PDB file of C-alpha atoms in Angstrom:
ATOM      1  CA  MET Z  18      13.784  15.047  12.004  1.00 97.00           C
ATOM      2  CA  LYS Z  19      12.847  18.382  10.565  1.00 98.00           C
ATOM      3  CA  THR Z  20      10.828  21.261  11.223  1.00 98.00           C
ATOM      4  CA  SER Z  21       7.991  22.436   8.692  1.00 99.00           C
ATOM      5  CA  ILE Z  22       5.285  24.705   8.168  1.00 99.00           C
ATOM      6  CA  SER Z  23       1.918  24.191   6.364  1.00 99.00           C
ATOM      7  CA  MET Z  24       0.555  27.184   4.548  1.00 99.00           C
ATOM      8  CA  TYR Z  25      -2.725  26.419   6.123  1.00 98.00           C
ATOM      9  CA  SER Z  26      -1.179  27.362   9.472  1.00 98.00           C
ATOM     10  CA  MET Z  27      -1.071  30.787   8.137  1.00 98.00           C
ATOM     11  CA  ASN Z  28      -4.390  30.800   7.023  1.00 96.00           C
ATOM     12  CA  GLY Z  29      -5.184  34.026   8.764  1.00 92.00           C
ATOM     13  CA  LEU Z  30      -2.508  36.042   7.068  1.00 93.00           C
ATOM     14  CA  VAL Z  31      -3.036  34.181   3.577  1.00 95.00           C
ATOM     15  CA  LYS Z  32      -6.516  35.416   3.557  1.00 94.00           C
ATOM     16  CA  LYS Z  33      -5.906  39.128   5.145  1.00 94.00           C
ATOM     17  CA  GLU Z  34      -2.837  39.721   3.065  1.00 95.00           C
ATOM     18  CA  GLN Z  35      -3.854  37.379   0.008  1.00 96.00           C
ATOM     19  CA  TRP Z  36      -0.809  35.571   0.402  1.00 97.00           C
ATOM     20  CA  THR Z  37       0.556  33.387  -2.930  1.00 97.00           C
ATOM     21  CA  ALA Z  38       2.874  30.501  -2.322  1.00 98.00           C
ATOM     22  CA  VAL Z  39       5.658  32.891  -3.040  1.00 98.00           C
ATOM     23  CA  ASP Z  40       4.907  34.998   0.080  1.00 98.00           C
ATOM     24  CA  PHE Z  41       4.783  32.088   2.286  1.00 98.00           C
ATOM     25  CA  ALA Z  42       7.905  31.051   0.639  1.00 99.00           C
ATOM     26  CA  HIS Z  43       9.464  34.733   1.520  1.00 98.00           C
ATOM     27  CA  PHE Z  44       8.177  34.167   5.141  1.00 98.00           C
ATOM     28  CA  LEU Z  45      10.030  30.601   5.534  1.00 99.00           C
ATOM     29  CA  ILE Z  46      13.081  32.495   4.142  1.00 99.00           C
ATOM     30  CA  LYS Z  47      13.069  35.020   6.612  1.00 98.00           C
ATOM     31  CA  HIS Z  48      12.925  32.537   9.673  1.00 98.00           C
ATOM     32  CA  GLU Z  49      14.959  30.023   8.205  1.00 97.00           C
ATOM     33  CA  VAL Z  50      12.260  27.281   8.598  1.00 98.00           C
ATOM     34  CA  GLN Z  51      13.377  23.947   7.250  1.00 98.00           C
ATOM     35  CA  GLY Z  52      10.190  22.738   5.298  1.00 99.00           C
ATOM     36  CA  ALA Z  53       7.300  24.047   3.429  1.00 99.00           C
ATOM     37  CA  GLU Z  54       4.240  22.381   3.215  1.00 99.00           C
ATOM     38  CA  LEU Z  55       1.857  23.553   0.216  1.00 99.00           C
ATOM     39  CA  LEU Z  56      -1.716  23.147  -0.392  1.00 98.00           C
ATOM     40  CA  ASP Z  57      -4.015  22.636  -3.338  1.00 97.00           C
ATOM     41  CA  PHE Z  58      -6.573  24.230  -1.456  1.00 94.00           C
ATOM     42  CA  TYR Z  59      -4.450  27.588  -2.560  1.00 96.00           C
ATOM     43  CA  SER Z  60      -2.371  26.618  -5.526  1.00 89.00           C
ATOM     44  CA  ASP Z  61      -4.428  24.216  -7.685  1.00 82.00           C
ATOM     45  CA  GLY Z  62      -3.414  24.819 -11.155  1.00 86.00           C
ATOM     46  CA  LYS Z  63      -1.122  27.717 -10.194  1.00 92.00           C
ATOM     47  CA  ASN Z  64       1.904  25.699 -11.277  1.00 93.00           C
ATOM     48  CA  ASP Z  65       3.944  28.957 -12.268  1.00 96.00           C
ATOM     49  CA  GLU Z  66       3.315  30.257  -8.857  1.00 97.00           C
ATOM     50  CA  LEU Z  67       4.149  27.054  -7.640  1.00 98.00           C
ATOM     51  CA  LEU Z  68       7.256  27.054  -9.129  1.00 98.00           C
ATOM     52  CA  GLU Z  69       8.472  30.510  -8.432  1.00 98.00           C
ATOM     53  CA  ALA Z  70       7.959  29.434  -4.890  1.00 98.00           C
ATOM     54  CA  LYS Z  71       9.827  26.440  -5.386  1.00 98.00           C
ATOM     55  CA  LYS Z  72      12.861  28.657  -6.710  1.00 99.00           C
ATOM     56  CA  TRP Z  73      13.162  30.704  -3.799  1.00 99.00           C
ATOM     57  CA  LEU Z  74      12.789  27.650  -1.487  1.00 99.00           C
ATOM     58  CA  ASN Z  75      15.539  25.753  -3.406  1.00 98.00           C
ATOM     59  CA  GLU Z  76      17.447  28.940  -3.246  1.00 98.00           C
ATOM     60  CA  ALA Z  77      17.272  28.987   0.751  1.00 99.00           C
ATOM     61  CA  GLY Z  78      17.747  25.131   0.899  1.00 99.00           C
ATOM     62  CA  ILE Z  79      14.040  24.831   2.067  1.00 99.00           C
ATOM     63  CA  ALA Z  80      12.357  21.486   1.066  1.00 99.00           C
ATOM     64  CA  VAL Z  81       8.795  21.239   0.410  1.00 99.00           C
ATOM     65  CA  SER Z  82       7.797  18.936   3.245  1.00 99.00           C
ATOM     66  CA  ALA Z  83       4.500  17.752   1.481  1.00 99.00           C
ATOM     67  CA  TYR Z  84       1.834  18.668  -0.818  1.00 99.00           C
ATOM     68  CA  ASP Z  85      -1.743  18.492   0.309  1.00 99.00           C
ATOM     69  CA  VAL Z  86      -4.609  17.523  -1.355  1.00 99.00           C
ATOM     70  CA  SER Z  87      -8.545  18.209  -0.236  1.00 97.00           C
ATOM     71  CA  ASN Z  88      -9.880  14.762  -1.899  1.00 98.00           C
ATOM     72  CA  ASP Z  89     -13.268  12.866  -0.603  1.00 98.00           C
ATOM     73  CA  PHE Z  90     -13.807   9.385  -1.969  1.00 99.00           C
ATOM     74  CA  VAL Z  91     -17.386   9.141  -0.052  1.00 98.00           C
ATOM     75  CA  GLN Z  92     -19.441   9.982  -3.153  1.00 98.00           C
ATOM     76  CA  SER Z  93     -22.426   7.814  -4.226  1.00 96.00           C
ATOM     77  CA  ASP Z  94     -22.073   8.607  -7.830  1.00 96.00           C
ATOM     78  CA  ALA Z  95     -19.237   6.855  -9.712  1.00 97.00           C
ATOM     79  CA  SER Z  96     -18.209   9.740 -11.926  1.00 98.00           C
ATOM     80  CA  GLU Z  97     -17.933  12.174  -8.699  1.00 98.00           C
ATOM     81  CA  ARG Z  98     -15.592   9.370  -7.324  1.00 98.00           C
ATOM     82  CA  ARG Z  99     -13.260   9.201 -10.434  1.00 98.00           C
ATOM     83  CA  LYS Z 100     -13.121  13.213 -10.168  1.00 98.00           C
ATOM     84  CA  GLU Z 101     -11.960  12.762  -6.493  1.00 99.00           C
ATOM     85  CA  GLU Z 102      -9.128  10.620  -7.796  1.00 99.00           C
ATOM     86  CA  GLU Z 103      -8.401  12.694 -10.611  1.00 98.00           C
ATOM     87  CA  LYS Z 104      -7.536  15.423  -7.594  1.00 98.00           C
ATOM     88  CA  VAL Z 105      -5.103  13.118  -6.311  1.00 99.00           C
ATOM     89  CA  LEU Z 106      -3.260  12.014  -9.486  1.00 98.00           C
ATOM     90  CA  ARG Z 107      -3.082  15.796 -10.205  1.00 98.00           C
ATOM     91  CA  ALA Z 108      -1.817  16.179  -6.613  1.00 98.00           C
ATOM     92  CA  ILE Z 109       1.007  13.386  -7.615  1.00 98.00           C
ATOM     93  CA  GLU Z 110       1.895  15.047 -10.636  1.00 98.00           C
ATOM     94  CA  THR Z 111       2.337  18.600  -8.498  1.00 98.00           C
ATOM     95  CA  ALA Z 112       4.514  16.840  -5.820  1.00 98.00           C
ATOM     96  CA  ARG Z 113       6.810  15.335  -8.399  1.00 98.00           C
ATOM     97  CA  MET Z 114       7.086  19.048  -9.820  1.00 98.00           C
ATOM     98  CA  LEU Z 115       8.033  20.148  -6.328  1.00 98.00           C
ATOM     99  CA  GLU Z 116      10.253  17.439  -5.264  1.00 98.00           C
ATOM    100  CA  THR Z 117       8.788  16.220  -2.739  1.00 99.00           C
ATOM    101  CA  SER Z 118       7.615  12.534  -1.862  1.00 99.00           C
ATOM    102  CA  ILE Z 119       4.894  13.178   0.163  1.00 99.00           C
ATOM    103  CA  VAL Z 120       1.039  14.092  -0.961  1.00 99.00           C
ATOM    104  CA  ARG Z 121      -1.351  14.229   2.182  1.00 99.00           C
ATOM    105  CA  VAL Z 122      -4.660  12.553   1.456  1.00 99.00           C
ATOM    106  CA  PHE Z 123      -8.072  12.715   3.002  1.00 99.00           C
ATOM    107  CA  CYS Z 124     -10.576   9.802   2.915  1.00 98.00           C
ATOM    108  CA  GLY Z 125     -14.012  11.502   2.921  1.00 97.00           C
ATOM    109  CA  ASP Z 126     -16.747  11.774   5.450  1.00 92.00           C
ATOM    110  CA  VAL Z 127     -20.089  10.590   5.771  1.00 91.00           C
ATOM    111  CA  LYS Z 128     -23.059  11.648   4.194  1.00 94.00           C
ATOM    112  CA  GLU Z 129     -26.754  11.175   4.501  1.00 94.00           C
ATOM    113  CA  GLY Z 130     -27.898   7.992   2.933  1.00 95.00           C
ATOM    114  CA  ILE Z 131     -24.383   6.485   3.157  1.00 95.00           C
ATOM    115  CA  THR Z 132     -23.392   3.751   5.524  1.00 95.00           C
ATOM    116  CA  PHE Z 133     -19.995   3.658   7.130  1.00 95.00           C
ATOM    117  CA  ASP Z 134     -19.070   0.497   5.718  1.00 96.00           C
ATOM    118  CA  GLN Z 135     -19.952   1.738   1.903  1.00 97.00           C
ATOM    119  CA  GLY Z 136     -18.274   4.847   2.810  1.00 97.00           C
ATOM    120  CA  ARG Z 137     -15.167   2.915   3.791  1.00 98.00           C
ATOM    121  CA  SER Z 138     -15.374   0.531   0.895  1.00 98.00           C
ATOM    122  CA  TRP Z 139     -15.012   3.505  -1.507  1.00 98.00           C
ATOM    123  CA  ILE Z 140     -12.110   5.040   0.312  1.00 99.00           C
ATOM    124  CA  VAL Z 141     -10.126   1.890   0.150  1.00 99.00           C
ATOM    125  CA  GLU Z 142     -11.170   1.589  -3.511  1.00 98.00           C
ATOM    126  CA  GLY Z 143     -10.132   5.089  -4.492  1.00 99.00           C
ATOM    127  CA  LEU Z 144      -6.647   5.053  -2.342  1.00 99.00           C
ATOM    128  CA  SER Z 145      -5.893   1.686  -4.428  1.00 99.00           C
ATOM    129  CA  ARG Z 146      -6.394   3.058  -7.318  1.00 98.00           C
ATOM    130  CA  CYS Z 147      -4.355   6.167  -6.671  1.00 99.00           C
ATOM    131  CA  ALA Z 148      -1.560   3.929  -5.241  1.00 99.00           C
ATOM    132  CA  GLU Z 149      -1.121   2.636  -8.379  1.00 98.00           C
ATOM    133  CA  GLU Z 150      -0.102   5.652 -10.202  1.00 98.00           C
ATOM    134  CA  ALA Z 151       1.717   6.846  -6.897  1.00 99.00           C
ATOM    135  CA  SER Z 152       4.250   3.677  -6.726  1.00 98.00           C
ATOM    136  CA  GLN Z 153       5.189   4.557 -10.667  1.00 98.00           C
ATOM    137  CA  ALA Z 154       6.066   8.236  -9.341  1.00 98.00           C
ATOM    138  CA  GLY Z 155       7.572   7.182  -6.318  1.00 98.00           C
ATOM    139  CA  ILE Z 156       5.175   9.332  -4.278  1.00 99.00           C
ATOM    140  CA  ARG Z 157       3.831   8.311  -0.839  1.00 99.00           C
ATOM    141  CA  LEU Z 158       0.137   8.845  -0.042  1.00 99.00           C
ATOM    142  CA  ALA Z 159      -0.343  10.195   3.761  1.00 99.00           C
ATOM    143  CA  ILE Z 160      -3.734   9.971   5.014  1.00 99.00           C
ATOM    144  CA  GLU Z 161      -4.658  12.501   7.419  1.00 99.00           C
ATOM    145  CA  ASN Z 162      -6.678  11.395  10.644  1.00 99.00           C
ATOM    146  CA  HIS Z 163      -9.356  13.770  10.179  1.00 97.00           C
ATOM    147  CA  GLY Z 164     -13.295  13.222  10.242  1.00 94.00           C
ATOM    148  CA  LEU Z 165     -15.725  10.300  11.346  1.00 95.00           C
ATOM    149  CA  LEU Z 166     -14.452   7.597   9.015  1.00 97.00           C
ATOM    150  CA  ALA Z 167     -10.740   7.936   9.252  1.00 98.00           C
ATOM    151  CA  GLY Z 168     -10.440  10.285  12.709  1.00 98.00           C
ATOM    152  CA  LYS Z 169      -9.485   7.703  15.001  1.00 98.00           C
ATOM    153  CA  SER Z 170      -6.134   5.504  14.709  1.00 99.00           C
ATOM    154  CA  GLU Z 171      -7.716   1.982  14.168  1.00 99.00           C
ATOM    155  CA  GLN Z 172      -9.626   3.516  11.324  1.00 98.00           C
ATOM    156  CA  VAL Z 173      -6.710   4.633   9.601  1.00 99.00           C
ATOM    157  CA  ARG Z 174      -4.723   1.755  10.679  1.00 99.00           C
ATOM    158  CA  SER Z 175      -7.103  -0.789   9.191  1.00 99.00           C
ATOM    159  CA  ILE Z 176      -7.611   1.239   5.819  1.00 99.00           C
ATOM    160  CA  ILE Z 177      -3.882   1.125   5.665  1.00 99.00           C
ATOM    161  CA  GLU Z 178      -3.552  -2.303   5.868  1.00 99.00           C
ATOM    162  CA  GLU Z 179      -6.878  -3.255   3.551  1.00 98.00           C
ATOM    163  CA  VAL Z 180      -5.212  -1.086   0.728  1.00 98.00           C
ATOM    164  CA  GLN Z 181      -1.965  -2.973   1.380  1.00 98.00           C
ATOM    165  CA  SER Z 182       0.295  -1.018  -0.475  1.00 99.00           C
ATOM    166  CA  PRO Z 183       3.826   0.553   0.774  1.00 98.00           C
ATOM    167  CA  PHE Z 184       2.655   3.814  -1.068  1.00 99.00           C
ATOM    168  CA  VAL Z 185      -0.406   4.532   1.545  1.00 99.00           C
ATOM    169  CA  GLY Z 186       0.805   5.525   5.021  1.00 99.00           C
ATOM    170  CA  SER Z 187      -0.255   8.011   7.790  1.00 99.00           C
ATOM    171  CA  THR Z 188      -0.329  11.770   8.118  1.00 99.00           C
ATOM    172  CA  PHE Z 189      -0.153  11.638  11.814  1.00 99.00           C
ATOM    173  CA  ASP Z 190      -2.220  14.788  13.051  1.00 99.00           C
ATOM    174  CA  THR Z 191      -1.299  15.310  16.831  1.00 99.00           C
ATOM    175  CA  GLY Z 192      -4.349  17.080  17.900  1.00 98.00           C
ATOM    176  CA  ASN Z 193      -7.400  15.649  15.523  1.00 99.00           C
ATOM    177  CA  PHE Z 194      -7.321  12.622  17.856  1.00 98.00           C
ATOM    178  CA  LEU Z 195      -8.602  14.736  20.808  1.00 99.00           C
ATOM    179  CA  LEU Z 196     -11.693  15.637  18.414  1.00 98.00           C
ATOM    180  CA  VAL Z 197     -12.711  11.981  18.087  1.00 98.00           C
ATOM    181  CA  GLY Z 198     -11.892  11.158  21.973  1.00 98.00           C
ATOM    182  CA  GLY Z 199      -8.508   9.342  21.106  1.00 98.00           C
ATOM    183  CA  ASP Z 200      -5.177   9.730  23.097  1.00 98.00           C
ATOM    184  CA  PRO Z 201      -2.388  11.340  21.207  1.00 99.00           C
ATOM    185  CA  LEU Z 202       0.415   8.895  22.363  1.00 99.00           C
ATOM    186  CA  ALA Z 203      -2.081   5.627  22.390  1.00 99.00           C
ATOM    187  CA  SER Z 204      -2.645   6.654  18.490  1.00 99.00           C
ATOM    188  CA  LEU Z 205       0.874   7.406  17.892  1.00 99.00           C
ATOM    189  CA  GLU Z 206       1.994   3.764  18.916  1.00 99.00           C
ATOM    190  CA  GLU Z 207      -0.713   2.172  16.426  1.00 99.00           C
ATOM    191  CA  LEU Z 208       0.101   4.256  13.612  1.00 99.00           C
ATOM    192  CA  MET Z 209       4.093   4.206  14.436  1.00 99.00           C
ATOM    193  CA  PRO Z 210       4.824   1.661  11.510  1.00 98.00           C
ATOM    194  CA  HIS Z 211       2.823   3.440   8.936  1.00 99.00           C
ATOM    195  CA  ILE Z 212       3.745   7.050   9.725  1.00 99.00           C
ATOM    196  CA  PHE Z 213       5.164   9.132   6.419  1.00 99.00           C
ATOM    197  CA  HIS Z 214       4.438  12.593   7.869  1.00 99.00           C
ATOM    198  CA  VAL Z 215       3.559  14.625  10.887  1.00 99.00           C
ATOM    199  CA  HIS Z 216       1.133  17.436  11.425  1.00 99.00           C
ATOM    200  CA  PHE Z 217       1.933  19.059  14.740  1.00 98.00           C
ATOM    201  CA  LYS Z 218      -0.967  20.908  16.203  1.00 98.00           C
ATOM    202  CA  ASP Z 219      -2.140  21.243  19.951  1.00 99.00           C
ATOM    203  CA  PHE Z 220      -5.453  22.061  21.684  1.00 99.00           C
ATOM    204  CA  ARG Z 221      -7.469  22.874  24.693  1.00 98.00           C
ATOM    205  CA  LYS Z 222     -10.911  22.683  25.965  1.00 98.00           C
ATOM    206  CA  LYS Z 223     -12.927  25.683  25.401  1.00 98.00           C
ATOM    207  CA  LEU Z 224     -14.106  27.472  28.640  1.00 96.00           C
ATOM    208  CA  PRO Z 225     -17.344  27.802  28.868  1.00 94.00           C
ATOM    209  CA  GLU Z 226     -17.294  31.940  29.500  1.00 96.00           C
ATOM    210  CA  GLU Z 227     -15.174  31.749  26.221  1.00 95.00           C
ATOM    211  CA  GLN Z 228     -16.917  33.219  22.853  1.00 95.00           C
ATOM    212  CA  LEU Z 229     -14.687  31.784  20.661  1.00 96.00           C
ATOM    213  CA  LYS Z 230     -15.832  29.387  17.908  1.00 96.00           C
ATOM    214  CA  GLY Z 231     -13.950  26.047  18.466  1.00 97.00           C
ATOM    215  CA  PHE Z 232     -13.707  22.767  16.842  1.00 97.00           C
ATOM    216  CA  ARG Z 233     -16.674  20.763  18.015  1.00 97.00           C
ATOM    217  CA  SER Z 234     -15.633  16.790  18.986  1.00 97.00           C
ATOM    218  CA  LEU Z 235     -17.554  13.698  18.891  1.00 96.00           C
ATOM    219  CA  SER Z 236     -18.684  14.548  22.606  1.00 96.00           C
ATOM    220  CA  GLY Z 237     -20.058  17.784  21.751  1.00 96.00           C
ATOM    221  CA  GLU Z 238     -16.935  19.551  23.537  1.00 97.00           C
ATOM    222  CA  GLU Z 239     -15.600  22.430  21.631  1.00 98.00           C
ATOM    223  CA  TRP Z 240     -11.554  22.653  21.524  1.00 99.00           C
ATOM    224  CA  ILE Z 241      -9.629  25.677  20.837  1.00 99.00           C
ATOM    225  CA  GLY Z 242      -6.109  25.587  18.792  1.00 98.00           C
ATOM    226  CA  GLU Z 243      -3.150  26.255  21.109  1.00 98.00           C
ATOM    227  CA  VAL Z 244       0.897  26.373  20.603  1.00 98.00           C
ATOM    228  CA  ALA Z 245       2.180  22.761  20.763  1.00 98.00           C
ATOM    229  CA  GLY Z 246       2.668  22.259  24.389  1.00 98.00           C
ATOM    230  CA  ASP Z 247       0.450  24.572  25.715  1.00 98.00           C
ATOM    231  CA  GLY Z 248      -2.716  22.227  25.331  1.00 98.00           C
ATOM    232  CA  LEU Z 249      -3.504  18.852  26.020  1.00 99.00           C
ATOM    233  CA  VAL Z 250      -1.411  17.025  23.630  1.00 99.00           C
ATOM    234  CA  PRO Z 251       1.781  15.526  24.858  1.00 99.00           C
ATOM    235  CA  ALA Z 252       3.694  17.242  22.399  1.00 98.00           C
ATOM    236  CA  GLN Z 253       7.511  16.660  23.709  1.00 98.00           C
ATOM    237  CA  SER Z 254       6.603  12.971  24.543  1.00 98.00           C
ATOM    238  CA  ILE Z 255       5.338  12.735  20.795  1.00 99.00           C
ATOM    239  CA  VAL Z 256       8.715  14.366  19.686  1.00 99.00           C
ATOM    240  CA  HIS Z 257      10.868  11.939  21.896  1.00 98.00           C
ATOM    241  CA  ARG Z 258       8.576   8.774  21.051  1.00 98.00           C
ATOM    242  CA  LEU Z 259       9.058   9.558  17.299  1.00 99.00           C
ATOM    243  CA  SER Z 260      12.921   9.901  17.661  1.00 98.00           C
ATOM    244  CA  GLU Z 261      12.867   6.514  19.593  1.00 97.00           C
ATOM    245  CA  ALA Z 262      11.116   4.834  16.606  1.00 98.00           C
ATOM    246  CA  ARG Z 263      13.645   6.266  14.059  1.00 98.00           C
ATOM    247  CA  TYR Z 264      11.161   8.789  12.454  1.00 98.00           C
ATOM    248  CA  ASN Z 265      13.409  11.130  10.175  1.00 97.00           C
ATOM    249  CA  GLY Z 266      10.546  12.685   8.278  1.00 98.00           C
ATOM    250  CA  PHE Z 267       9.187  16.468   8.930  1.00 99.00           C
ATOM    251  CA  LEU Z 268       7.028  17.788  11.653  1.00 99.00           C
ATOM    252  CA  SER Z 269       4.805  20.208  10.067  1.00 99.00           C
ATOM    253  CA  VAL Z 270       3.100  22.894  12.118  1.00 99.00           C
ATOM    254  CA  GLU Z 271      -0.533  23.140  11.674  1.00 98.00           C
ATOM    255  CA  TYR Z 272      -1.492  25.783  14.186  1.00 98.00           C
ATOM    256  CA  GLU Z 273      -5.456  26.339  14.303  1.00 98.00           C
ATOM    257  CA  GLY Z 274      -5.775  28.889  17.261  1.00 97.00           C
ATOM    258  CA  TYR Z 275      -6.797  32.410  17.717  1.00 97.00           C
ATOM    259  CA  ALA Z 276      -3.095  34.322  18.278  1.00 96.00           C
ATOM    260  CA  GLU Z 277      -1.325  36.005  15.476  1.00 96.00           C
ATOM    261  CA  PRO Z 278      -0.170  33.181  12.869  1.00 97.00           C
ATOM    262  CA  GLU Z 279       3.410  34.459  12.593  1.00 97.00           C
ATOM    263  CA  VAL Z 280       3.978  34.446  16.607  1.00 97.00           C
ATOM    264  CA  ALA Z 281       2.329  31.352  17.026  1.00 98.00           C
ATOM    265  CA  ASN Z 282       3.902  29.567  14.282  1.00 98.00           C
ATOM    266  CA  ILE Z 283       7.594  30.349  14.937  1.00 98.00           C
ATOM    267  CA  GLU Z 284       6.985  29.715  18.755  1.00 99.00           C
ATOM    268  CA  THR Z 285       5.971  26.251  17.803  1.00 99.00           C
ATOM    269  CA  ILE Z 286       8.952  26.119  15.491  1.00 99.00           C
ATOM    270  CA  LYS Z 287      11.286  27.049  18.340  1.00 98.00           C
ATOM    271  CA  ARG Z 288       9.801  24.630  20.720  1.00 99.00           C
ATOM    272  CA  LEU Z 289      10.216  21.671  18.095  1.00 99.00           C
ATOM    273  CA  GLU Z 290      13.906  22.379  17.594  1.00 98.00           C
ATOM    274  CA  ARG Z 291      14.249  22.256  21.228  1.00 98.00           C
ATOM    275  CA  TRP Z 292      12.619  18.908  21.679  1.00 98.00           C
ATOM    276  CA  ILE Z 293      14.669  17.471  18.528  1.00 98.00           C
ATOM    277  CA  GLY Z 294      17.615  19.088  20.138  1.00 95.00           C
ATOM    278  CA  GLU Z 295      17.040  17.071  23.478  1.00 93.00           C
ATOM    279  CA  VAL Z 296      16.923  13.914  21.731  1.00 87.00           C
ATOM    280  CA  ASN Z 297      19.474  14.398  19.260  1.00 83.00           C
ATOM    281  CA  HIS Z 298      22.021  15.211  22.433  1.00 74.00           C
ATOM    282  CA  GLY Z 299      20.459  13.255  25.148  1.00 63.00           C
TER     283      GLY Z 299
END
């Protein structure tokens, strides 16, 4: 297993200092991180910027762990669904340019007037169409567990199984399961055969006296981002279990808390490296 940081994990600095993908690359080089996760959220259509970032990463021996696309297949208008598919197809081409085999995808979320069953059918349709192109490019589409239609492990697994493509699997987000009342370790077991990529994050429950804005869960509770190992995600156990299952991809940090991004991300990387070292030498 290798470590990575998502550019989204540095969102506070990205916004404050107007970072480009090149700035992010220099940050990773400075801290000798093994992987860079890039996003269309920051870089859609900015191929020159991405290529420059890739040049710096290549020279430092840093791989692009994944390229993330922010698609939403749950659209009542068929032409809008096609536009969302086009987003994914563009991301596949960008992933090829960046020499990564992983495109993180979303499924989409419920909207007024659209039933769960209808939304799910459009998700399966969209992923199936995109999987045909992904297979030709040798790119794997990795669904992040996120939202009401694909937030639970059983939802993600059933979508993957219905699409029936070896090029569609899971971006296993360790923290997001807490937001839908799931158990991260049980979810890991359910999705283990399908995991292409891992987002490493942690959450704790917001305290009543805290004024911070948290992520609201299905139960109505709010959760605050933490460095992996400081919240309620059994982070070390997840690393050990992934090792037992011979997962050899990236553990990509996606910190969503209030600490200084540079400090929180590098501390998470240090912990991941220590836990990986335990299983490699245990």
